[in-house]
XYZ file of C-alpha atoms in Angstrom:
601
model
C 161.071 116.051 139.865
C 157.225 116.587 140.398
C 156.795 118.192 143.540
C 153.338 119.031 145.350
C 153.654 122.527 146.962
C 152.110 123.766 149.748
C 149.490 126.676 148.884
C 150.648 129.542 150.701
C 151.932 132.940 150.254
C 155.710 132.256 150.490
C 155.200 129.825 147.505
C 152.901 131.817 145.463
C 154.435 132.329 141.690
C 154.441 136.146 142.701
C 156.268 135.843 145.840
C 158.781 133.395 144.726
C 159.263 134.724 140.800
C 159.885 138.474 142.349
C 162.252 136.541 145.087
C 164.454 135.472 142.415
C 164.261 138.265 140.256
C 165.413 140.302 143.169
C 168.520 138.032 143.494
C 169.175 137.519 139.430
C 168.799 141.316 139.176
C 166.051 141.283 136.993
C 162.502 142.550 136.075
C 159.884 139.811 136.971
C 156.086 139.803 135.560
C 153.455 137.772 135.722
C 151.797 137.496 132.587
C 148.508 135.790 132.577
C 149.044 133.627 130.245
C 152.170 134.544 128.207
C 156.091 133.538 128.603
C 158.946 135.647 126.927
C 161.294 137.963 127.583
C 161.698 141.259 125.666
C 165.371 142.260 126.655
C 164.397 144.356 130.193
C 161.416 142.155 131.796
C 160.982 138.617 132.326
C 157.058 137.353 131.529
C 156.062 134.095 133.536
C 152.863 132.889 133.279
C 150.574 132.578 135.975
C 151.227 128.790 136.536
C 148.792 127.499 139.522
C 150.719 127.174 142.719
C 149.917 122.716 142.722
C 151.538 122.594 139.378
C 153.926 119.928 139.540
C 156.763 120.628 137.777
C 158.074 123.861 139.425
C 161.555 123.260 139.196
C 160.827 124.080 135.266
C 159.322 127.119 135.405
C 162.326 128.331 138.154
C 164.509 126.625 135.291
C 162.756 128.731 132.275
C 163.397 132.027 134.584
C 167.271 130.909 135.473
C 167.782 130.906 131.708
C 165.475 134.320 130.102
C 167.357 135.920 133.452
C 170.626 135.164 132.193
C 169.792 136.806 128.763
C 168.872 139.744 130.650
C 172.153 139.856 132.222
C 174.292 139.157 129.781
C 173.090 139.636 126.465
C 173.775 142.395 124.289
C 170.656 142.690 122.373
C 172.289 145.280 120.330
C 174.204 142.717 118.699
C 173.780 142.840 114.874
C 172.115 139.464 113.757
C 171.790 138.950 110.437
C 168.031 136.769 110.066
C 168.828 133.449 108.267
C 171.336 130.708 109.722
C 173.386 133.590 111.187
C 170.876 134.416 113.783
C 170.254 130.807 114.513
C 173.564 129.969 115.186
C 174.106 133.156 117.290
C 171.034 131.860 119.454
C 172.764 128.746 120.123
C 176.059 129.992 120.898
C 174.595 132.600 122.934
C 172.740 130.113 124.742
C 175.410 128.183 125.807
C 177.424 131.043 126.956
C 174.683 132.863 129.208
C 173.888 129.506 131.250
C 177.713 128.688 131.694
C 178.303 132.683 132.961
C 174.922 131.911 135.258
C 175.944 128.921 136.621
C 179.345 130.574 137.483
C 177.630 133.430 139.331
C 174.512 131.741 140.370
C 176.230 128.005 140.963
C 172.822 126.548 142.339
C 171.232 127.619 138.951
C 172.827 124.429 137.104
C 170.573 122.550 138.946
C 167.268 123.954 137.762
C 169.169 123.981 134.378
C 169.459 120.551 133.799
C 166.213 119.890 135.013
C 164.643 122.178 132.367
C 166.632 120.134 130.117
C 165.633 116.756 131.532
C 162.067 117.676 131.239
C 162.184 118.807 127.953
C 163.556 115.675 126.783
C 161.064 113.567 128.514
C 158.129 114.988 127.204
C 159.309 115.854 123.521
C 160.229 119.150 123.740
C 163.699 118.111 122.222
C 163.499 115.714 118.809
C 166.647 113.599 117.488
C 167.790 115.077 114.152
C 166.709 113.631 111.046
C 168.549 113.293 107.481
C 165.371 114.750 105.982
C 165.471 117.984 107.907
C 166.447 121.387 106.176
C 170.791 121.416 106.574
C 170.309 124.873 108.174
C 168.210 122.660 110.816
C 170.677 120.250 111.148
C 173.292 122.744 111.226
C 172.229 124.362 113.966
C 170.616 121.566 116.118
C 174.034 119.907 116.008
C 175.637 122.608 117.216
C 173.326 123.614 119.992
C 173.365 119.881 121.152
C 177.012 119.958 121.364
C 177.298 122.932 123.255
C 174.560 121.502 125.576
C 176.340 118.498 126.228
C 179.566 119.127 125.962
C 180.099 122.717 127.304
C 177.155 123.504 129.792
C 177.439 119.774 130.883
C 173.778 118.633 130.557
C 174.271 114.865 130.333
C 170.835 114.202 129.138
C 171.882 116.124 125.683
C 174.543 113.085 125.334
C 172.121 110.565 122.995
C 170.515 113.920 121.235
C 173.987 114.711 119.981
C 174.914 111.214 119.302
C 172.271 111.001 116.775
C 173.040 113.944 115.472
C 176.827 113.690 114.904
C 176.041 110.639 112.070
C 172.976 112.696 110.683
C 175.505 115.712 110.107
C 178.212 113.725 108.854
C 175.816 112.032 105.695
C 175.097 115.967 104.650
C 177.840 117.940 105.227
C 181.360 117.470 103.600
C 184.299 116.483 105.894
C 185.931 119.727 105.937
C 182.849 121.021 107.270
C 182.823 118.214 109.915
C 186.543 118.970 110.975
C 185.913 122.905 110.421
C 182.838 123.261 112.898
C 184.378 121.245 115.535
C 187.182 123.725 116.202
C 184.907 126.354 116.329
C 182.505 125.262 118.408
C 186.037 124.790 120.904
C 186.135 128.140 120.864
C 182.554 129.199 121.507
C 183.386 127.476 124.532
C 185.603 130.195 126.052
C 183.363 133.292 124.083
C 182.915 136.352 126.843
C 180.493 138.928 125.301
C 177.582 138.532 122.987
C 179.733 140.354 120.160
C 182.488 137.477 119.898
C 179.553 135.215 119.586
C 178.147 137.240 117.034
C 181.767 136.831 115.597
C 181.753 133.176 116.039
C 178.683 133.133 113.612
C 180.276 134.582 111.289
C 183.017 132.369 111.106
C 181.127 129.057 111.574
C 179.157 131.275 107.754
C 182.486 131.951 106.124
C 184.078 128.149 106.414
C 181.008 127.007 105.010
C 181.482 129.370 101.850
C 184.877 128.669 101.418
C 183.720 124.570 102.111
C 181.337 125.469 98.967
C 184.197 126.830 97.129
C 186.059 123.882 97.795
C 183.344 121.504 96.834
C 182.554 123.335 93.366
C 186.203 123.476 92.445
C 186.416 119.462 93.082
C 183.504 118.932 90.921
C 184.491 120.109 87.884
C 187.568 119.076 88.163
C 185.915 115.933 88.422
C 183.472 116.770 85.563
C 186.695 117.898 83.546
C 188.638 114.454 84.277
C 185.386 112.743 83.377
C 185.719 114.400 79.729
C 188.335 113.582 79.082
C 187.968 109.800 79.865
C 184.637 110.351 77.409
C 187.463 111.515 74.667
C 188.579 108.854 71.818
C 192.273 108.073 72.661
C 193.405 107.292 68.602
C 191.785 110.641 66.663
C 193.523 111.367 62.888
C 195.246 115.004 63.557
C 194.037 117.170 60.559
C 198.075 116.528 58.810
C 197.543 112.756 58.554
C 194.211 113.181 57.238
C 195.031 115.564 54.898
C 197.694 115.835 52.305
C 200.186 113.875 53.955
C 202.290 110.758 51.914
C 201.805 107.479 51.672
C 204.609 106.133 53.979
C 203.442 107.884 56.745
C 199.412 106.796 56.073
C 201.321 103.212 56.079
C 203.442 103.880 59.485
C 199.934 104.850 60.579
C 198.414 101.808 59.968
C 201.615 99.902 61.331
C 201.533 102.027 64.868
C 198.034 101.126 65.179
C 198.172 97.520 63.987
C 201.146 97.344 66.805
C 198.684 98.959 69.499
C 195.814 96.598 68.575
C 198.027 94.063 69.284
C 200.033 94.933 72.470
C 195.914 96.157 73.831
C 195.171 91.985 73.083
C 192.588 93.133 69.804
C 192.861 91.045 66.995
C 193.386 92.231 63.333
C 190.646 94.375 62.203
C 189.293 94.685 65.678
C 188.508 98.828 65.885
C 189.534 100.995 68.981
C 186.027 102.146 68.411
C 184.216 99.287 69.839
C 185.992 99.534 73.077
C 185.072 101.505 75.549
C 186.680 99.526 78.544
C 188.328 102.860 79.480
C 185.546 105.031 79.535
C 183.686 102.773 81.277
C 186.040 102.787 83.892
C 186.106 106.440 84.416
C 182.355 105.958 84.508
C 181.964 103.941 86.730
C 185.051 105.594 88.998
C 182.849 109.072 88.880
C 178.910 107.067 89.811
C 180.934 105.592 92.450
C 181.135 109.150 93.747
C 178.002 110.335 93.045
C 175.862 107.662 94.416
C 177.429 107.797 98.392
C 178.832 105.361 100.395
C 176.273 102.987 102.609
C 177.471 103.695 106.411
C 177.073 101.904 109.151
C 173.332 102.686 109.950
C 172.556 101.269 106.653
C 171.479 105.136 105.600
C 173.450 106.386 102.590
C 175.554 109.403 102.464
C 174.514 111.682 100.066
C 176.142 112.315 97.382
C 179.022 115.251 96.519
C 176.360 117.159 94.490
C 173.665 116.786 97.259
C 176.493 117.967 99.866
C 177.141 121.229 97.941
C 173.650 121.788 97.717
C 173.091 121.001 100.999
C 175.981 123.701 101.678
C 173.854 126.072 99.555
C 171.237 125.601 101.399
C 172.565 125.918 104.585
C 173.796 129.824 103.610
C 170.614 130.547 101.821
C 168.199 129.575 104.857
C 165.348 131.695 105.500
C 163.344 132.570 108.866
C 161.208 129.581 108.031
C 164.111 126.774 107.079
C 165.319 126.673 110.494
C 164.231 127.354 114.117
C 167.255 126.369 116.589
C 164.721 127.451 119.643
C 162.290 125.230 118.727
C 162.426 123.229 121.849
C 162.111 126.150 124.156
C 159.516 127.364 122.349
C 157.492 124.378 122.637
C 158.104 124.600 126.553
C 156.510 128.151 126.461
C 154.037 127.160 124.611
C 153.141 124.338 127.543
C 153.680 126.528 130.373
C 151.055 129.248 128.551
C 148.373 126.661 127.704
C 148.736 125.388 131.686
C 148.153 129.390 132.904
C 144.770 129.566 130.202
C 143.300 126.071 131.601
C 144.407 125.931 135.291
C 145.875 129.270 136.039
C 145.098 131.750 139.107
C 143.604 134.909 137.418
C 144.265 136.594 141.029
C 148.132 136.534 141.091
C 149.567 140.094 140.934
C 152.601 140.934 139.470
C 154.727 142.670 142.636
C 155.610 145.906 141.455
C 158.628 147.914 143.198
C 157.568 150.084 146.249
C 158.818 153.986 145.431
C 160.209 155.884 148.243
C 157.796 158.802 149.380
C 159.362 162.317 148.898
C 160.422 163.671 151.925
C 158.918 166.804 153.788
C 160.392 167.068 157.409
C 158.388 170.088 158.477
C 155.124 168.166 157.595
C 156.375 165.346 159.075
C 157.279 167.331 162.852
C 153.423 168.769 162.273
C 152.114 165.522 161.872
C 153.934 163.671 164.332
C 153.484 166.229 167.291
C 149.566 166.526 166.068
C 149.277 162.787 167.033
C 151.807 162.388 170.389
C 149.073 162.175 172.814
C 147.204 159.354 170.545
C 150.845 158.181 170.050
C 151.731 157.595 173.569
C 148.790 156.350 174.733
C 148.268 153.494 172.447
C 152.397 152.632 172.906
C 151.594 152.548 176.859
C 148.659 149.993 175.971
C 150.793 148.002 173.853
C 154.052 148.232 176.255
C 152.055 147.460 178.936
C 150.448 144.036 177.280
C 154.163 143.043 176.020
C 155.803 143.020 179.569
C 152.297 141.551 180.819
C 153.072 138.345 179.043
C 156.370 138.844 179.055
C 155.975 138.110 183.430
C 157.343 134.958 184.233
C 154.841 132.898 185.909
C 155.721 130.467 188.703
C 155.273 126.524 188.123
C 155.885 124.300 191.150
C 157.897 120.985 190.590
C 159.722 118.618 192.669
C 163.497 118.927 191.584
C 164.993 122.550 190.753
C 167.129 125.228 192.266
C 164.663 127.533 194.107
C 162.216 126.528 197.013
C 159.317 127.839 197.023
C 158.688 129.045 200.855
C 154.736 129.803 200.268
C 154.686 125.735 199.352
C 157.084 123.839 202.177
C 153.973 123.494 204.520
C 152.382 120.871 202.029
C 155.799 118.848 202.299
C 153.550 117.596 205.612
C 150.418 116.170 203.291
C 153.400 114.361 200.823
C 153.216 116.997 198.466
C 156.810 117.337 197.393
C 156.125 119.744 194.503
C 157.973 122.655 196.727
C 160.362 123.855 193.786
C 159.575 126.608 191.794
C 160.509 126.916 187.919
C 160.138 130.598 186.204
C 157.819 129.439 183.120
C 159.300 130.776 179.687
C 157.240 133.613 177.875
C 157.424 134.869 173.994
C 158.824 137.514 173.405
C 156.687 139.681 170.769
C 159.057 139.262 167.749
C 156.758 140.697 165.560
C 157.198 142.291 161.586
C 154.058 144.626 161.201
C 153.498 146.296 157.745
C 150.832 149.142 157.860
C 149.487 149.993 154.402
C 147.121 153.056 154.653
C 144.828 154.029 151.809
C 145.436 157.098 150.019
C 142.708 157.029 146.755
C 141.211 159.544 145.548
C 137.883 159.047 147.901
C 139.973 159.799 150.472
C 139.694 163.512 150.292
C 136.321 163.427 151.018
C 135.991 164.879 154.510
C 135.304 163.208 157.711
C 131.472 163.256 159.256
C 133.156 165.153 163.048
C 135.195 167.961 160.696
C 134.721 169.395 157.354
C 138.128 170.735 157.418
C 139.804 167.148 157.803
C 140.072 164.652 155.200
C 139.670 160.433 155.516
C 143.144 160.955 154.461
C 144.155 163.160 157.754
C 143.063 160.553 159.644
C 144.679 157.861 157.679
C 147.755 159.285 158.168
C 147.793 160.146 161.766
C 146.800 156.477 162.564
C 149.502 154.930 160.246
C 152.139 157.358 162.097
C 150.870 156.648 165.911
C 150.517 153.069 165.169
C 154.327 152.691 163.728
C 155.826 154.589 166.466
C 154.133 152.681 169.409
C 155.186 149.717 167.302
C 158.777 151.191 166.533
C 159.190 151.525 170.748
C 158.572 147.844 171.392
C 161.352 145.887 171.282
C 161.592 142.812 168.765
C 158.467 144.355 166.825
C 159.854 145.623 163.136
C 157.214 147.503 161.276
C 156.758 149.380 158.162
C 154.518 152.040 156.519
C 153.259 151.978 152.617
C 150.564 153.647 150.893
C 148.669 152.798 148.179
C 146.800 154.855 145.414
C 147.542 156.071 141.543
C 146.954 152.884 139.185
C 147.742 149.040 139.356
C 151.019 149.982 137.719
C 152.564 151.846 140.466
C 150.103 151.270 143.259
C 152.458 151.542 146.097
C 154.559 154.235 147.634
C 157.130 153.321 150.718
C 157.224 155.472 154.213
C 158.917 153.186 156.233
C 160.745 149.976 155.868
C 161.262 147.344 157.134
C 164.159 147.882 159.347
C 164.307 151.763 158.933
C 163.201 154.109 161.927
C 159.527 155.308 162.064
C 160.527 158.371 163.494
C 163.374 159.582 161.273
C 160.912 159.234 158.171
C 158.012 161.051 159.456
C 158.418 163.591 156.579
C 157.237 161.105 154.090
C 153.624 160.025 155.393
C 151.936 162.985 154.143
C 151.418 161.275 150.525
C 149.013 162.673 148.601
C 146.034 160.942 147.696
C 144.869 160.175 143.917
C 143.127 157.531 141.527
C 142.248 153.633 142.446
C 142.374 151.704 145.227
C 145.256 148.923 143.968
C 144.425 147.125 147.426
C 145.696 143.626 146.017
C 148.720 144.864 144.432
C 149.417 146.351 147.937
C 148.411 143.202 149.745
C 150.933 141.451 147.105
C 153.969 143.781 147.876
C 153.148 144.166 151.960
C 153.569 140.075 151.439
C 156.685 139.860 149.590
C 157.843 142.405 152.268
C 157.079 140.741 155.208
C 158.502 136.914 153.660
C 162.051 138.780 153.188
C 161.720 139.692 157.891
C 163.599 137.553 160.165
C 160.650 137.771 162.793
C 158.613 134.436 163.790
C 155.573 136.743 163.457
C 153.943 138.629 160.623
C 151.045 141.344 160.588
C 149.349 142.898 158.331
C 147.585 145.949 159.440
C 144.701 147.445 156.072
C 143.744 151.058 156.708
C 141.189 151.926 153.991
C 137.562 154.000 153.187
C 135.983 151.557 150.864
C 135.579 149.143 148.116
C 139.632 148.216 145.965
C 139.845 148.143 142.691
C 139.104 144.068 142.421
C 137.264 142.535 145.343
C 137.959 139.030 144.227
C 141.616 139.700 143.926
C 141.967 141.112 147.205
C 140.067 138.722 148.625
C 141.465 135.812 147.600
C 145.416 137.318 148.432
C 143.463 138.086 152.140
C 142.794 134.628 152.608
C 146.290 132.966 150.762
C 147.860 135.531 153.783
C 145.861 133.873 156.699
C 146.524 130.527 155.570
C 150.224 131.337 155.566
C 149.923 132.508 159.207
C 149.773 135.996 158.678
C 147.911 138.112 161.147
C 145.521 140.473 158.881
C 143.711 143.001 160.295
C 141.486 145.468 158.270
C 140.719 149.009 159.561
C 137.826 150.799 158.108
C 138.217 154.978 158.068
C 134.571 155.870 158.927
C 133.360 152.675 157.119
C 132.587 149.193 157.766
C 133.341 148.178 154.086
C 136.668 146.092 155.826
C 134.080 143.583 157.496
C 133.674 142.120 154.037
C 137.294 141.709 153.281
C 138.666 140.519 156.161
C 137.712 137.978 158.690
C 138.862 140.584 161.503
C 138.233 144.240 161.177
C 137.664 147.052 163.115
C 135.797 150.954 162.417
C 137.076 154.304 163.998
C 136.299 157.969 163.390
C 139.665 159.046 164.281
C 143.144 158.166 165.914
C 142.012 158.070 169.109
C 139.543 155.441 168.574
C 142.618 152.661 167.920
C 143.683 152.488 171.691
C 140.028 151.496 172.384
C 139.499 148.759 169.241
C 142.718 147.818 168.496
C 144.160 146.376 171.785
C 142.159 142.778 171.432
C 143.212 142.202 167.848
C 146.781 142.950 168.258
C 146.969 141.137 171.814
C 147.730 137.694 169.800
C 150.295 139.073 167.711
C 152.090 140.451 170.369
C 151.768 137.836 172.625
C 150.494 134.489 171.711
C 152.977 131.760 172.241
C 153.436 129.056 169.492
């Protein structure tokens, strides 16, 4: 299963953990160095992208995902053995409903599972284990094998079913199996909840059962301890002679027929009571199985069952394994994890103000159509065909027949093929708090002014080139909702012009952004992907930004950082540019976005 994985951004934890969030439907963080789940949010550690075992953590996420979508965590659990065994149950039933939905899940299921049991995670059931322990793993190892259909489980529960047999009475034994039939088929957290319960109440009545056989036992055993030939009080007493005599006579007669000479005494035999003694140890001492390990005995089996129902938070832990596999996957993000993954937080949309957005948008046409004439006019440059001359085709070339004289029989021309642009551009444009400061040309205008009217005339030259698919987000606030959406991927520039004007306030979240522009442009269909930084300064975490800068242009990822009225970009980004205002991008901006646009593969 170990697989070495290529370091790039499209199989970077955050890019691939938000991927599959996305498509379970669920809440994805990246937790430095912690794994759970708390009901809303899955927490995956920040596992280095060359760890080998991958498939695990996607495996770990398949499962806390399904608990997210199908647990009810409102489910009363009662803390003892009934919220063990609900964990089991519940366990089983969220993988099988994920596997149905999700069917290539199994497959990162199992190898969770196989991985677990080849590094110890999972432990074979011993006798000496609390019963609640035993209880529980037994179940959970038949559901894993038997009902989620993990084949590696098979010799876990084999060792198991013997270990459970020596503790538990039969009825238990016969009991558990039915129920555990009809966990099976449970379809809501509440019947397993209910299942619980039941699994609780045949082990009480089991108890009853068990106590009532004892002393009846005990009571049978008394009476074998009784001497069979006691005087009643009448023959001791006043009765007559005769019937002292016929006494005498019965018992001479019984003495005889019991093979006891005259004057042998019933008291000096205790053949009978030694049977009965001997009938009852027989009992109490277990039967020797096949494994050579004796059963306990019927008084260790009730207490076992009384153990079992009186089990405490620290008798048994049925999660023990997967708890052990969190604790690995946390102590691998302390020692070798990347401090510089970003969780990808969820872009909000921008609110909407069309009568900003006309202002805007006619304040920047002339910038607007002369930098989409500069762009046009570099696509359908390359996008000439050029002529090559061969010697077999369809077309003569007439500027070429007189060289058939010199043996030159190249006199065929072939059209050359050119890319087309087939581009995804994502703009993100600064909006912090510095960026009210105004600009050095105009007091009146803000670094955010011109921010915005170079993110809006760069996406709708973009938006008029064909096969080139950009977008627009800003970032600003905090690191917990550093981004805010203008345009998407796939939406048109022009019809969300109202939502550029964002207003600018707090950090500059530049890696978060970087993050989420990523994650946006790995879900495009284009060959190409740009990323296009508009900013005034320093982000939040230089190291952070610089190191998601660099994962992006090993990944193939055109980056391009634009400093507003600031060469602080330069030592970010390998390429980078400085204007004053919108108009200086048709002079700057035409070289770096020339291999985008054009550059064949």
């Amino acid at each position: 299963m170990a697989k070495q994985n290529r370091n790039t951004i499209y199989t970077a934890l955050p890019i691939v953990a938000t991927a599959y969030g996305d498509k379970f439907g669920v809440k994805v963080r990246i937790g430095q160095d912690v794994a759970y789940t708390d009901g809303k949010t899955i927490v995956i550690p920040n596992v280095p992208h060359d760890y080998p075992y991958m498939d695990v953590v996607w495996g770990y996420m398949a499962h806390e995902a399904a608990h997210v979508r199908f647990t009810d965590f409102s489910a009363p659990r009662r803390a003892g053995l009934h919220a063990e065994l609900t964990n089991a149950f519940e366990d089983c039933r969220i993988e099988r409903a994920m596997m149905d939905l999700y069917p290539g899940t199994a497959t990162t299921l199992n190898e969770v599972a196989n991985y677990m049991a080849r590094v110890g995670h999972y432990s074979h059931l011993r006798d000496d284990e609390h019963p609640a322990q035993i209880l529980v793993g037994y179940c959970l190892y038949w559901l894993q094998a038997r009902a989620v259909g993990q084949p590696v489980m098979a010799s876990y529960l084999a060792t198991a079913q013997p270990v459970l047999e020596r503790t538990f009475p039969q009825g238990v034994i016969t009991r558990l199996s039915t129920i555990l039939r009809k966990v099976v088929d449970a379809e809501s957290t509440s019947d397993i909840c209910y299942l619980a319960d039941q699994v609780i109440s045949m082990i009480e009545e089991e108890k009853e059962k068990e106590e009532e056989q004892q002393q009846q036992d005990q009571q049978n055993q008394d009476q074998n301890q009784q001497p069979q030939n006691v005087p009643n009080e009448q023959s001791s007493g006043e009765g007559d002679d005769s019937d002292e005599a016929d006494g005498q006579q019965d018992s001479t007669q019984e003495d005889f027929q019991q093979g006891k000479g005259p004057g042998q005494s019933n008291e000096g035999d205790d053949s009978g009571e030694g049977q009965g003694q001997r009938s009852m140890a027989g009992a109490d001492q277990g039967a020797e199985n096949d494994s050579g390990i004796a059963s306990r005995t019927a008084k260790e089996k009730l207490d076992a069952l009384t153990q079992a129902l009186s089990a405490g938070a620290g008798d048994v832990d049925g999660d023990r394994a997967r708890n052990s596999l969190k604790q690995e996957l946390s102590q691998v993000a302390r020692e070798e994890g990347i401090p510089s993954y970003q969780t990808i937080r969820k872009g909000t949309d921008a609110s909407d103000d069309k009568a900003k957005g006309l202002e805007l948008m006619n304040r920047v046409r002339p910038a607007t159509s002369k930098i989409r004439n500069q762009l046009f006019g570099l696509v359908q440059a390359s996008l000439r065909c050029a002529k090559q001359s061969t010697r077999s085709g369809k077309r003569l070339d007439i500027n070429r027949l007189h060289r058939v004289v010199a043996g030159d029989t190249r006199v065929f021309a072939k059209p050359q093929e050119k890319r087309k642009p087939n581009t995804a551009v994502h703009i993100l444009g600064d909006k912090s708090g510095s960026m009210t400061r105004p600009t050095r040309s105009d007091s009146s205008r803000s670094l955010a002014d011109v921010t915005d009217e170079a993110c809006i005339a760069l996406a709708l030259a973009l938006d008029a080139i064909a096969h080139v698919n950009p977008a627009v987000t800003f970032f600003s606030n905090s690191s917990e909702s550093p981004v805010v959406c203008a345009v998407k991927h796939g939406q048109s520039v022009q019809a969300n012009t109202g939502r550029f004007p964002v207003k600018p306030s707090g950090g500059t979240p530049m890696a978060e952004a970087i993050w989420y522009a990523a994650y946006e442009l790995s879900k495009t269909r284009e060959d190409r992907k740009m990323l296009i930084v508009l900013t005034d300064g320093e982000p939040n975490s230089s190291q952070a930004t610089k190191e998601v800068i660099d994962l992006c242009e090993r990944s193939g990822i055109d980056v391009i950082g634009i400093g507003i009225q600031t060469n602080a970009p330069a030592t970010l980004f390998s390429r980078s540019i400085c204007i004053d205002a919108v108009e200086d991008l048709q002079k700057t901006l035409f070289k770096l976005m020339e291999k985008s646009l054009t550059t064949v593969d």
